[in-house]
Coordinates of C-alpha atoms in Angstrom, one line a residue:
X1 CA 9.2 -2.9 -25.0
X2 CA 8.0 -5.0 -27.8
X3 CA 4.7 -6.0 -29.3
X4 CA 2.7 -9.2 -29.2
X5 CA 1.9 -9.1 -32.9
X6 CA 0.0 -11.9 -32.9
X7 CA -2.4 -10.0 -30.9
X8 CA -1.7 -6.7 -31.6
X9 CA -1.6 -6.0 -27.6
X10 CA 1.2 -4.4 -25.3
X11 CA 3.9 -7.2 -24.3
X12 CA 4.9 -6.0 -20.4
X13 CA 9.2 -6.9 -20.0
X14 CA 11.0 -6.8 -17.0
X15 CA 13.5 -4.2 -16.7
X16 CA 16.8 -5.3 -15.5
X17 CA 20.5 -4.0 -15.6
X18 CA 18.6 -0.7 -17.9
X19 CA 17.4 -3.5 -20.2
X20 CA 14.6 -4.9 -21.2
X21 CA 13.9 -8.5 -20.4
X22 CA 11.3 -11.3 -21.9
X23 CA 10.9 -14.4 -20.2
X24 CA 9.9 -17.8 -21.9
X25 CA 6.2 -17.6 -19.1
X26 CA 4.0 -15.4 -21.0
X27 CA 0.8 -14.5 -19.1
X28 CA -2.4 -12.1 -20.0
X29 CA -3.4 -9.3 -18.7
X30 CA -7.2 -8.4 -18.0
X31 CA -9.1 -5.2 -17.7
X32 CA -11.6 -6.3 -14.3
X33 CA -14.5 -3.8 -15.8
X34 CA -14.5 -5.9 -19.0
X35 CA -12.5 -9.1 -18.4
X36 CA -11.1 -8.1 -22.2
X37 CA -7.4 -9.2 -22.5
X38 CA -5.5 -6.1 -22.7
X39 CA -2.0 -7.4 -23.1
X40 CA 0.4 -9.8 -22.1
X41 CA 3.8 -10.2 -19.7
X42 CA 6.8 -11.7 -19.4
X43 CA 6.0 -13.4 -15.8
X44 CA 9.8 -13.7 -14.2
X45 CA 11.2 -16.7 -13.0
X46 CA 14.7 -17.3 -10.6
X47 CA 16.9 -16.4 -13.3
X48 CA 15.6 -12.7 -14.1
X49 CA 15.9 -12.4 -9.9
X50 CA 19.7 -13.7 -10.4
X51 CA 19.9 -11.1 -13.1
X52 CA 18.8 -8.2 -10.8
X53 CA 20.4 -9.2 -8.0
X54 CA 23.9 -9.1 -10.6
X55 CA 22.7 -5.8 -10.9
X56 CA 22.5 -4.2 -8.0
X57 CA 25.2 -5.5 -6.6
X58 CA 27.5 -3.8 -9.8
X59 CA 25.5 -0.7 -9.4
X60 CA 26.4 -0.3 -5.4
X61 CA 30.1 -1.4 -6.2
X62 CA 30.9 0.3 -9.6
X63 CA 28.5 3.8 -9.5
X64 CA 29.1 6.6 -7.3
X65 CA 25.0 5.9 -6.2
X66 CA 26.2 4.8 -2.6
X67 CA 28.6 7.3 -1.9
X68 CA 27.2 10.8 -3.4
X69 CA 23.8 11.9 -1.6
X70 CA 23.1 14.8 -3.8
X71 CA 23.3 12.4 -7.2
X72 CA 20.8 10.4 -5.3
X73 CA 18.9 13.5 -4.7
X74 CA 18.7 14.8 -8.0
X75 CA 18.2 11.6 -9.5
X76 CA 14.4 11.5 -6.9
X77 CA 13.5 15.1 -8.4
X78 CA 14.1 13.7 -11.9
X79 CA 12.1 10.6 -10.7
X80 CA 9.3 13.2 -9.3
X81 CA 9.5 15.3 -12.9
X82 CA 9.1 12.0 -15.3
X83 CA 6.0 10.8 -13.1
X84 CA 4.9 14.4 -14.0
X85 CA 5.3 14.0 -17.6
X86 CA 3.6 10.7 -17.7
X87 CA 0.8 11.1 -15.6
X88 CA -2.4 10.7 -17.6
X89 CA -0.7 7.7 -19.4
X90 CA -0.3 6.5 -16.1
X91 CA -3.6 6.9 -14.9
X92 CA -5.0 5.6 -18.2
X93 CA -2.9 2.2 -17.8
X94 CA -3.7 1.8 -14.0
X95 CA -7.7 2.5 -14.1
X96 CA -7.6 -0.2 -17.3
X97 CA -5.6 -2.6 -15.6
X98 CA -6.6 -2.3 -12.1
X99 CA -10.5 -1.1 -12.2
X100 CA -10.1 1.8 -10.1
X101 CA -12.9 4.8 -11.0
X102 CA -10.9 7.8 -12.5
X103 CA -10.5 9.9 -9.6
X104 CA -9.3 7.0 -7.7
X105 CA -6.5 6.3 -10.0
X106 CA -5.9 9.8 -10.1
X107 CA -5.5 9.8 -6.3
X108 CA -3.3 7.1 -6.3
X109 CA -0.7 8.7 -9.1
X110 CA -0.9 12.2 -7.8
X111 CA 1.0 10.7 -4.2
X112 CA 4.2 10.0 -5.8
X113 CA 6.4 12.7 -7.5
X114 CA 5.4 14.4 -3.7
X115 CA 7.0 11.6 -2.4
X116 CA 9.5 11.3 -4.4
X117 CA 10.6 14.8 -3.8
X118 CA 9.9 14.6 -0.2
X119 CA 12.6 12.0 0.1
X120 CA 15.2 14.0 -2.4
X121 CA 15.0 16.3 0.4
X122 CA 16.0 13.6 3.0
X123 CA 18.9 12.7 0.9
X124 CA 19.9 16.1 0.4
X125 CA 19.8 16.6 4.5
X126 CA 20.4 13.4 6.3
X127 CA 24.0 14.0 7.7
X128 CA 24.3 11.6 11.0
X129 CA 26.0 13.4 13.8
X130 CA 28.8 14.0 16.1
X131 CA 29.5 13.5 19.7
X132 CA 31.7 13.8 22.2
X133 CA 31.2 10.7 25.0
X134 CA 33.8 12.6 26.9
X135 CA 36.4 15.3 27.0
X136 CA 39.3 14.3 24.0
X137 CA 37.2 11.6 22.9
X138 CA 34.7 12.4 19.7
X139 CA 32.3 9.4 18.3
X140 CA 31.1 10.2 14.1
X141 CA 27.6 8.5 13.8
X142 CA 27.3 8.2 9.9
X143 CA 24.2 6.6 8.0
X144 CA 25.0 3.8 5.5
X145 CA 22.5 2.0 3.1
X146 CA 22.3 -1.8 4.3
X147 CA 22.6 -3.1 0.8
X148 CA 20.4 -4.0 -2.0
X149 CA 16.6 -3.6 -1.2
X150 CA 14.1 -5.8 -2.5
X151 CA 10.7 -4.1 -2.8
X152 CA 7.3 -6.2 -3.0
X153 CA 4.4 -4.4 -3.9
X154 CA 0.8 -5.4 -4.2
X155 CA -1.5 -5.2 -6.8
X156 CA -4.2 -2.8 -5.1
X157 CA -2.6 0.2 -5.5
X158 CA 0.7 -0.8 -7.5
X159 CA 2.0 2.7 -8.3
X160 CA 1.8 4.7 -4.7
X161 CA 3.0 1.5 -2.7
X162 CA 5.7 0.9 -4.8
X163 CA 6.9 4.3 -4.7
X164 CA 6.2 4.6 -0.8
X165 CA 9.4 2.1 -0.1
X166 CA 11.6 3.0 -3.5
X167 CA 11.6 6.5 -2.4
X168 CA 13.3 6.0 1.0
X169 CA 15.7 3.3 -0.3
X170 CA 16.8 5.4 -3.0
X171 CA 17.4 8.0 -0.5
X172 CA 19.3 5.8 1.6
X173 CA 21.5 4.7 -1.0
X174 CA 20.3 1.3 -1.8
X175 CA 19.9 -0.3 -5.2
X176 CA 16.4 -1.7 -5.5
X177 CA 14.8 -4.6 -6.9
X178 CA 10.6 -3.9 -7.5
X179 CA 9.3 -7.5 -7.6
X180 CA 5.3 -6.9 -8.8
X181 CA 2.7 -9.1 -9.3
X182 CA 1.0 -10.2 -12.6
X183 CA -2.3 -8.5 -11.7
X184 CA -0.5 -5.3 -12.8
X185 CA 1.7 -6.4 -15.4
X186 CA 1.1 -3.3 -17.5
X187 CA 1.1 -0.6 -14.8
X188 CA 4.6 -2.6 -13.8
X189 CA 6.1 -1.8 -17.3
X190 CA 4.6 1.4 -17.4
X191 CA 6.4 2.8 -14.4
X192 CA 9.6 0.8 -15.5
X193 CA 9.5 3.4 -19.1
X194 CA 9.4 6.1 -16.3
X195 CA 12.5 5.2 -14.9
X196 CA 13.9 4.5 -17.9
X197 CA 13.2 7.8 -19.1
X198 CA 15.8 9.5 -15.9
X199 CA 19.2 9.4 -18.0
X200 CA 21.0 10.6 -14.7
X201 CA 20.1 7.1 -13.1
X202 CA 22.8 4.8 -12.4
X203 CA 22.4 1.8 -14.6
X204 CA 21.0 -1.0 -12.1
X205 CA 20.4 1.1 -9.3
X206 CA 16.6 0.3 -10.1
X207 CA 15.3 -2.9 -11.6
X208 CA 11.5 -3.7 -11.9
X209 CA 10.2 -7.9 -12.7
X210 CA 6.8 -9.0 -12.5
X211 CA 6.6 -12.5 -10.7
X212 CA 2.9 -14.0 -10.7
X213 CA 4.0 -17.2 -9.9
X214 CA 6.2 -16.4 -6.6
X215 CA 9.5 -18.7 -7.3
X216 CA 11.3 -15.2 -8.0
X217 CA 10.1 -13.4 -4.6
X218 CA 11.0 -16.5 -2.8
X219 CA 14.4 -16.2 -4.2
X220 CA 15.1 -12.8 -3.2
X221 CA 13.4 -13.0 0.3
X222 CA 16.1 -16.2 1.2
X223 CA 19.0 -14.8 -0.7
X224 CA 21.9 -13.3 1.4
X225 CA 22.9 -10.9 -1.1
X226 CA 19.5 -9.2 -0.5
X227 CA 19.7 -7.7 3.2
X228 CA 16.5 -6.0 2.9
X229 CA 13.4 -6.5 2.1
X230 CA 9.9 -3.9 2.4
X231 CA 6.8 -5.9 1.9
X232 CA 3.4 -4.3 1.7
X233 CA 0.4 -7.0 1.5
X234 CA -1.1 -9.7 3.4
X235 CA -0.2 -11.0 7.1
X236 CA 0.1 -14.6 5.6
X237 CA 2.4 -13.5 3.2
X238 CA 4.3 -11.3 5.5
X239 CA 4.5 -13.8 8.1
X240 CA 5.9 -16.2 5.8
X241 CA 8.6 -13.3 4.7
X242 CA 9.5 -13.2 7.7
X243 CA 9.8 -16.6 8.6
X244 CA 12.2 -16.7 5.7
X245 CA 14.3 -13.7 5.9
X246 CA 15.0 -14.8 9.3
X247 CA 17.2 -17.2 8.2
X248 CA 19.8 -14.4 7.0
X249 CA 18.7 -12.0 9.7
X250 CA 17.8 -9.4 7.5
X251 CA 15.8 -5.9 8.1
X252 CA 11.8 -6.8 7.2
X253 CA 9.4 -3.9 7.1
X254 CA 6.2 -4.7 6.4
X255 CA 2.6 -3.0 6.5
X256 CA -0.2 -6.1 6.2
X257 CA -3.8 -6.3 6.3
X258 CA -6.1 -4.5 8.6
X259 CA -9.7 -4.0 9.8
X260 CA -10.1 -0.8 10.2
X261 CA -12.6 0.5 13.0
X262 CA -14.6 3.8 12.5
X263 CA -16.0 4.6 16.4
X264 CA -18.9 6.9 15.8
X265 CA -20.0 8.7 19.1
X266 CA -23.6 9.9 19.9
X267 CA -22.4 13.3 19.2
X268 CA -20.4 12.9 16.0
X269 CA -21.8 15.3 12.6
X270 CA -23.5 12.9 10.7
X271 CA -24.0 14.8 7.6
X272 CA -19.8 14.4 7.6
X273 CA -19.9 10.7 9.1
X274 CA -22.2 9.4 6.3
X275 CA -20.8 10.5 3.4
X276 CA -17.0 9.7 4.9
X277 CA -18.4 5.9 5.8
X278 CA -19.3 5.2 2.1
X279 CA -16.0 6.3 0.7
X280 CA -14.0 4.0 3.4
X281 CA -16.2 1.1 2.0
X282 CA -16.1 1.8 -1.2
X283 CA -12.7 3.4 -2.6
X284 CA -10.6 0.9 -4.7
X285 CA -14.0 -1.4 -4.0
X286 CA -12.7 -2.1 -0.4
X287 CA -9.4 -3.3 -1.6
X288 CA -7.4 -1.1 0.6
X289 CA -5.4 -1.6 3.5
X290 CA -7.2 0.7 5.8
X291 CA -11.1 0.7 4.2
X292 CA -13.0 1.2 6.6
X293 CA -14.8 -2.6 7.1
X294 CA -16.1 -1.9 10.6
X295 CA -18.4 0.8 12.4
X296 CA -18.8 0.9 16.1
X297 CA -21.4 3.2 16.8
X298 CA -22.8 4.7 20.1
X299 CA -26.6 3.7 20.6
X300 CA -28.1 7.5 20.2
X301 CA -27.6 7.6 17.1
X302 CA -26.7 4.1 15.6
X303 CA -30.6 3.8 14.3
X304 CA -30.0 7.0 12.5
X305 CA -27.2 5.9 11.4
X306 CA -27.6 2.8 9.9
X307 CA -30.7 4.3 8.1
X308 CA -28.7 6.8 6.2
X309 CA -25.7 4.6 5.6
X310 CA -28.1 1.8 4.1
X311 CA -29.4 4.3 1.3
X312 CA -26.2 5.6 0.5
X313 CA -25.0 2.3 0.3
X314 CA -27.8 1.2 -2.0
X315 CA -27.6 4.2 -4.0
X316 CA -24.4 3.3 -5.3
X317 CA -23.3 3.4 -8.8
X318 CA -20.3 1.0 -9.8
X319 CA -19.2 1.4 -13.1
X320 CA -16.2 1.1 -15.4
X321 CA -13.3 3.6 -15.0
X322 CA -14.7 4.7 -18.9
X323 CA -17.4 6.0 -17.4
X324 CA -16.7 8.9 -15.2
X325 CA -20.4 9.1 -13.7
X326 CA -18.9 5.4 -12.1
X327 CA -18.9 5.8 -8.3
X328 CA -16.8 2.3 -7.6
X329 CA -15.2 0.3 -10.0
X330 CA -14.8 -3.9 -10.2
X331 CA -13.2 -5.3 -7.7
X332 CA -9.5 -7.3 -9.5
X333 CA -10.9 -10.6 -10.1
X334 CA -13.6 -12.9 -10.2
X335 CA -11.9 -15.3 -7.7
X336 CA -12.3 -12.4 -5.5
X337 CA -15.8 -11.8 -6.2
X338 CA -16.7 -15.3 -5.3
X339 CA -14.3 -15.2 -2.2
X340 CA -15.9 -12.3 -0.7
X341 CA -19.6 -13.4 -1.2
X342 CA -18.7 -16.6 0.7
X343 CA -17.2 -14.0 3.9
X344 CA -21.0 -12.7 3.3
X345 CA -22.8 -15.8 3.1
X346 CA -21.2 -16.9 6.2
X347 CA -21.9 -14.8 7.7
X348 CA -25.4 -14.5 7.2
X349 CA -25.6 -18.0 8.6
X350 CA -23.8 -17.2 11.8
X351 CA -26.2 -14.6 12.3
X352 CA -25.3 -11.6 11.3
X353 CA -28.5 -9.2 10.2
X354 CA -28.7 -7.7 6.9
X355 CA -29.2 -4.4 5.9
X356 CA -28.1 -3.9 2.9
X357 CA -27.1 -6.7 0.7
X358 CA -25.4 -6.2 -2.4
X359 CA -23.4 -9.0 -3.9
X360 CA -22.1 -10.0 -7.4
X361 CA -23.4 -8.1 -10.7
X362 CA -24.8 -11.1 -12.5
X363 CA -26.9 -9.0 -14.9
X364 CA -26.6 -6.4 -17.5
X365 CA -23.6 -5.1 -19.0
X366 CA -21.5 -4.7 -15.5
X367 CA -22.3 -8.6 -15.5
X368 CA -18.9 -9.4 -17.5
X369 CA -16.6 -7.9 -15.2
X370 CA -15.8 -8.3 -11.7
X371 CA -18.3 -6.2 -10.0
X372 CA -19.2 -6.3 -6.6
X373 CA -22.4 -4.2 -4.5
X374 CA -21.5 -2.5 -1.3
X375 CA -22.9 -4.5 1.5
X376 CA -23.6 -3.9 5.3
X377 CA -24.4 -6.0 7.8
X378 CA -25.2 -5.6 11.8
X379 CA -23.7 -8.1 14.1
X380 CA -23.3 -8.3 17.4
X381 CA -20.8 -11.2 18.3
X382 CA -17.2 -10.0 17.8
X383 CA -16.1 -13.2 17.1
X384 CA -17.5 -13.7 13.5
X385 CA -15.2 -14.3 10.8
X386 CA -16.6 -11.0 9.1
X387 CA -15.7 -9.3 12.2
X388 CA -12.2 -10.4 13.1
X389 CA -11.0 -11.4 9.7
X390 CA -9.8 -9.1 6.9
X391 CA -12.1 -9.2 4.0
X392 CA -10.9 -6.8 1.4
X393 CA -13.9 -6.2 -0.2
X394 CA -17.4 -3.9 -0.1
X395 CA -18.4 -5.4 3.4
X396 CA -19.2 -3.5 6.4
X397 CA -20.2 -4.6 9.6
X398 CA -21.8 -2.1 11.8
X399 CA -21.9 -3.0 16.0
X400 CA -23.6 -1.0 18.8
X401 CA -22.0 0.2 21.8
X402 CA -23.0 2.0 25.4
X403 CA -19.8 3.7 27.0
X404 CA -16.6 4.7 25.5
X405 CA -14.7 1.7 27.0
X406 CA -16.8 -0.8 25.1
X407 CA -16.3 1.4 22.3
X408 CA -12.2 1.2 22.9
X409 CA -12.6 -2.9 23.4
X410 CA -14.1 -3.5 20.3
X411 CA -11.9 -1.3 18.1
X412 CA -8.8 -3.5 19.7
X413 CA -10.6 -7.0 20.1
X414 CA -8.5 -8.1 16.6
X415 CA -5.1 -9.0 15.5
X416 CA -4.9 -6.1 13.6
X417 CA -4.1 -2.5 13.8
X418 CA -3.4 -0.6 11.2
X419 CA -6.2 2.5 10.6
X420 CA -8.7 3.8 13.1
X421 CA -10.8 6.9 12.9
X422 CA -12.7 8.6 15.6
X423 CA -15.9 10.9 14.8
X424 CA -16.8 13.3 17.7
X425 CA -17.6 16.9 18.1
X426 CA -15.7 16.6 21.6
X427 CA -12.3 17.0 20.7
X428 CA -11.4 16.4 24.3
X429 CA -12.9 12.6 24.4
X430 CA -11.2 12.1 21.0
X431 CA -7.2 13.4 22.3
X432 CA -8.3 11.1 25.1
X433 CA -9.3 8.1 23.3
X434 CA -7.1 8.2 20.8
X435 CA -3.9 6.6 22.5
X436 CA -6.1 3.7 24.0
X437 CA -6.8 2.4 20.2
X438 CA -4.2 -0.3 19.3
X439 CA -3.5 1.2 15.3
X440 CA -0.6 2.9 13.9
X441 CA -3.0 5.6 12.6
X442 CA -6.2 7.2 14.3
X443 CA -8.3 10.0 12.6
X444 CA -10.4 12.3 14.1
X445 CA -13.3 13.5 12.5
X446 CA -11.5 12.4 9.0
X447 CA -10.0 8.9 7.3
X448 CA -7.3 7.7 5.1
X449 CA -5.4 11.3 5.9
X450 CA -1.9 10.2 4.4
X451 CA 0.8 12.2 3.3
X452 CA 4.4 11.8 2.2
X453 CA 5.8 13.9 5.4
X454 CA 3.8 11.6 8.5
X455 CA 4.8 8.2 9.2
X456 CA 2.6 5.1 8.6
X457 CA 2.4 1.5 9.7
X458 CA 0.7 -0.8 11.7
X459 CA 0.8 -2.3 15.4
X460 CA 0.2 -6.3 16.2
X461 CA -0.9 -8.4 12.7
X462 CA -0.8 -5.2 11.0
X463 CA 3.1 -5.0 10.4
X464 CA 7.0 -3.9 11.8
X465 CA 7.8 -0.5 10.7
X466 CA 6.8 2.7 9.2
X467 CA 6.8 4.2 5.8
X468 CA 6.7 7.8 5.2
X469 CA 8.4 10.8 7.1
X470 CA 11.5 11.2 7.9
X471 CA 12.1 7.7 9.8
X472 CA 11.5 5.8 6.4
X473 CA 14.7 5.9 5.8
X474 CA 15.5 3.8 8.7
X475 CA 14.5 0.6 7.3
X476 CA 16.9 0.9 4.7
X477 CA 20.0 2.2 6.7
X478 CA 22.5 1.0 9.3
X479 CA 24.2 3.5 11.9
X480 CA 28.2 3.2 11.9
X481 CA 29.5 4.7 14.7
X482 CA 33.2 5.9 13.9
X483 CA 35.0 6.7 17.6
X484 CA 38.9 8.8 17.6
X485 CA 40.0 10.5 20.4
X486 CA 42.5 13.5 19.5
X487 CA 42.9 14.3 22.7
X488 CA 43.3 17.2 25.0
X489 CA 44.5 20.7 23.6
X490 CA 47.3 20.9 26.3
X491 CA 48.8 24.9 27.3

């Protein structure tokens, strides 16, 4: 990479073809604890998506990537073993960029070179099958890699979500293009030096661009040479992708927002529930697909509750990622400061009660970044906008209920469903409620449980597909059936 001398801060390139690429829109990057500039980026533009797209298609066509599963293995363990070597320069670039508290950025890098190996040992395995439909007749079913993958990650947690759909569609033999956002424009060049740092890597089999602007994703969404495409971020967004890539009939997978219910029954542990609730609230600062924004909690044991939650809530300490007694860290922007206190203020006005109101930092040192108090709130009309819509933020909304099938319609009365969690001592009640909640995920008696190994994805607004396990890979594959008939051994 080169060096913005005139500042003396990193310059982030895009990493095409093996290369290192500039581009004429130079943006900066900020550090949400401190809003101090950090660095700047090459923001990429159509022509840098042309270039990738050149790319890939010369490293499907030319390299043996396609064709030789256990090259595409080894090259995921090297993957898994460069991540390894980088880590704490890893974590140090995405807790600076991205505000996360140390152990959360820590959380985040520690999921990958798992996943990556997880999915060398796909590659290594994945063999398709053989039948015979009838006697002399034998049908070959044989995976194949759909083509060149485009990957669009968000900036909430860059590294593991980016990794969660490049693992797969390495494994399946696709070249990929990573199209990031600005937000993390370092972390983005910082993970690009890690592939770069993989010798046995086909040239263009991975290419990484940071795109703040959006003319470059819209490219590769609508262009026929890109057959696939694995979105993680907003419904909007997804929807529009959608809209889009329809056009070409391509394969979308995508995991979108959610609002994630925690159904707390009169029985449930509270010393475990309390603690739990404040993590789902406040890890990444809310910004997390699956934080838990909403508890539904049996009247027993809802004033209990609510009493305990509120002082955790207030007792809070957000802090820069510099300061490892710092419990949350800023939230990315100050445009989403202000965004999310308007969610509150609204909902204040509609009615909704306050119990604990926290809010922007507008004094002392935290003041200068983008810092943002856990918040709680009791409501009891389902159809606020803090209720139904995704806020993505330190907001929680806690609602009462009697019997568990009020409990099971307000955990589905959204468009969403992409996390859940259940907290009961009755394990029966749980094993029965479970199917009835409309998510992709439900925990019981725990939250955010994810691993490499169990799939992951969402039902309704939440998102087509799954990431992780072993059916990953089908996003990124197509099933040629080959049919011969030999015939009859005759004597």
């Amino acid at each position: 990479m080169s060096t913005n001398t005139e500042h003396d801060l990193a310059h982030a390139l895009n990493w095409i073809d093996g290369q290192w690429v500039d581009s004429d829109r130079v943006r900066e990057s900020i550090n949400p604890a401190t809003y101090e500039v950090i660095g700047t980026y090459a923001d990429a533009g159509v022509d840098i998506a042309e270039a990738a797209i050149a790319a890939a298609k010369r490293a499907m066509r030319e390299t043996a990537w396609v064709h030789d599963r256990k090259l595409r293995a080894r090259v995921l363990d090297k993957l898994a073993d460069a991540f390894e070597r980088n880590r704490d320069e890893l974590i140090r670039t995405l807790y600076t960029e991205n505000g996360k508290i140390q152990p959360d950025a820590t959380f985040e890098v520690d999921l990958c070179a798992p996943s990556l190996r997880y999915f060398a040992g796909i590659a290594r395995t994945e063999s398709g099958r053989l039948v015979e439909p009838k006697p002399g007749r034998i049908a070959l079913m044989m995976r194949q890699p759909l083509g060149i993958a485009c990957v669009i990650a968000p900036w909430n947690s860059p590294v593991v979500l980016m990794v969660r759909s490049l693992a797969p569609a390495l494994a399946a033999g696709c070249a990929v293009i990573v199209k990031m956002p600005g937000k993390s424009a370092q972390i983005n060049a910082m993970m690009a030096r890690i592939f770069a740092d993989v010798p046995e890597l086909p040239r263009g089999v991975i290419n990484v661009m940071t795109d703040e602007v959006g003319d470059a994703a819209k490219y590769l969404v609508a262009s026929p040479d890109v057959p696939v495409i694995s979105f993680t971020g907003s419904t909007s967004t997804g929807k529009a992708i959608a809209k889009s890539a329809a056009a070409e009939v391509k394969r979308v997978g995508l995991e979108l927002g959610g609002k994630t219910p925690s159904i707390v029954f009169d029985d449930a542990d509270l010393d475990l529930v309390v603690p739990m609730l404040e993590t789902a609230l406040t890890r990444f600062a809310g910004q997390f697909c699956v934080t838990g924004q909403r508890v539904i909690v049996q009247e027993g044991i809802a004033d209990a509750l609510r009493e305990r939650l509120a002082q955790r809530l207030r007792a809070v300490k957000a802090g820069p990622a510099s300061d490892t007694s710092s419990e949350m860290g800023p939230m990315i922007d100050r445009e989403n400061v202000q965004r999310v206190d308007q969610v509150v203020e609204r909902a204040i006005a509609e009615g909704a009660e306050v119990i604990v109101r926290g809010g922007p930092v507008t004094q002392g040192p935290l003041a200068k970044g983008a810092f943002y108090m856990p918040t709680l709130l009791e409501v009891r009309d389902s159809n606020m906008q803090v209720v139904q819509e995704e806020t993505f933020g330190p907001v929680l909304t806690l609602q009462r209920f009697k019997t568990e099938h009020e409990a099971i319609a307000m955990a589905n009365d959204s468009l969403y469903g992409l996390g859940s969690s259940l907290w009961t001592r009755d394990i029966a009640k749980a094993l029965r409620i479970a199917p009835e909640i409309q998510a992709g995920l439900v925990w019981i008696n725990e939250w955010a449980a994810l691993s490499e190994d169990i799939e992951e994805g969402g039902t309704k607004h939440s998102g087509l597909g799954r990431l992780n396990g072993p059916t990953a890979i089908d996003d990124f594959t197509e099933i040629k059936t080959i049919t011969f008939s030999p015939g009859l051994m005759k004597g």
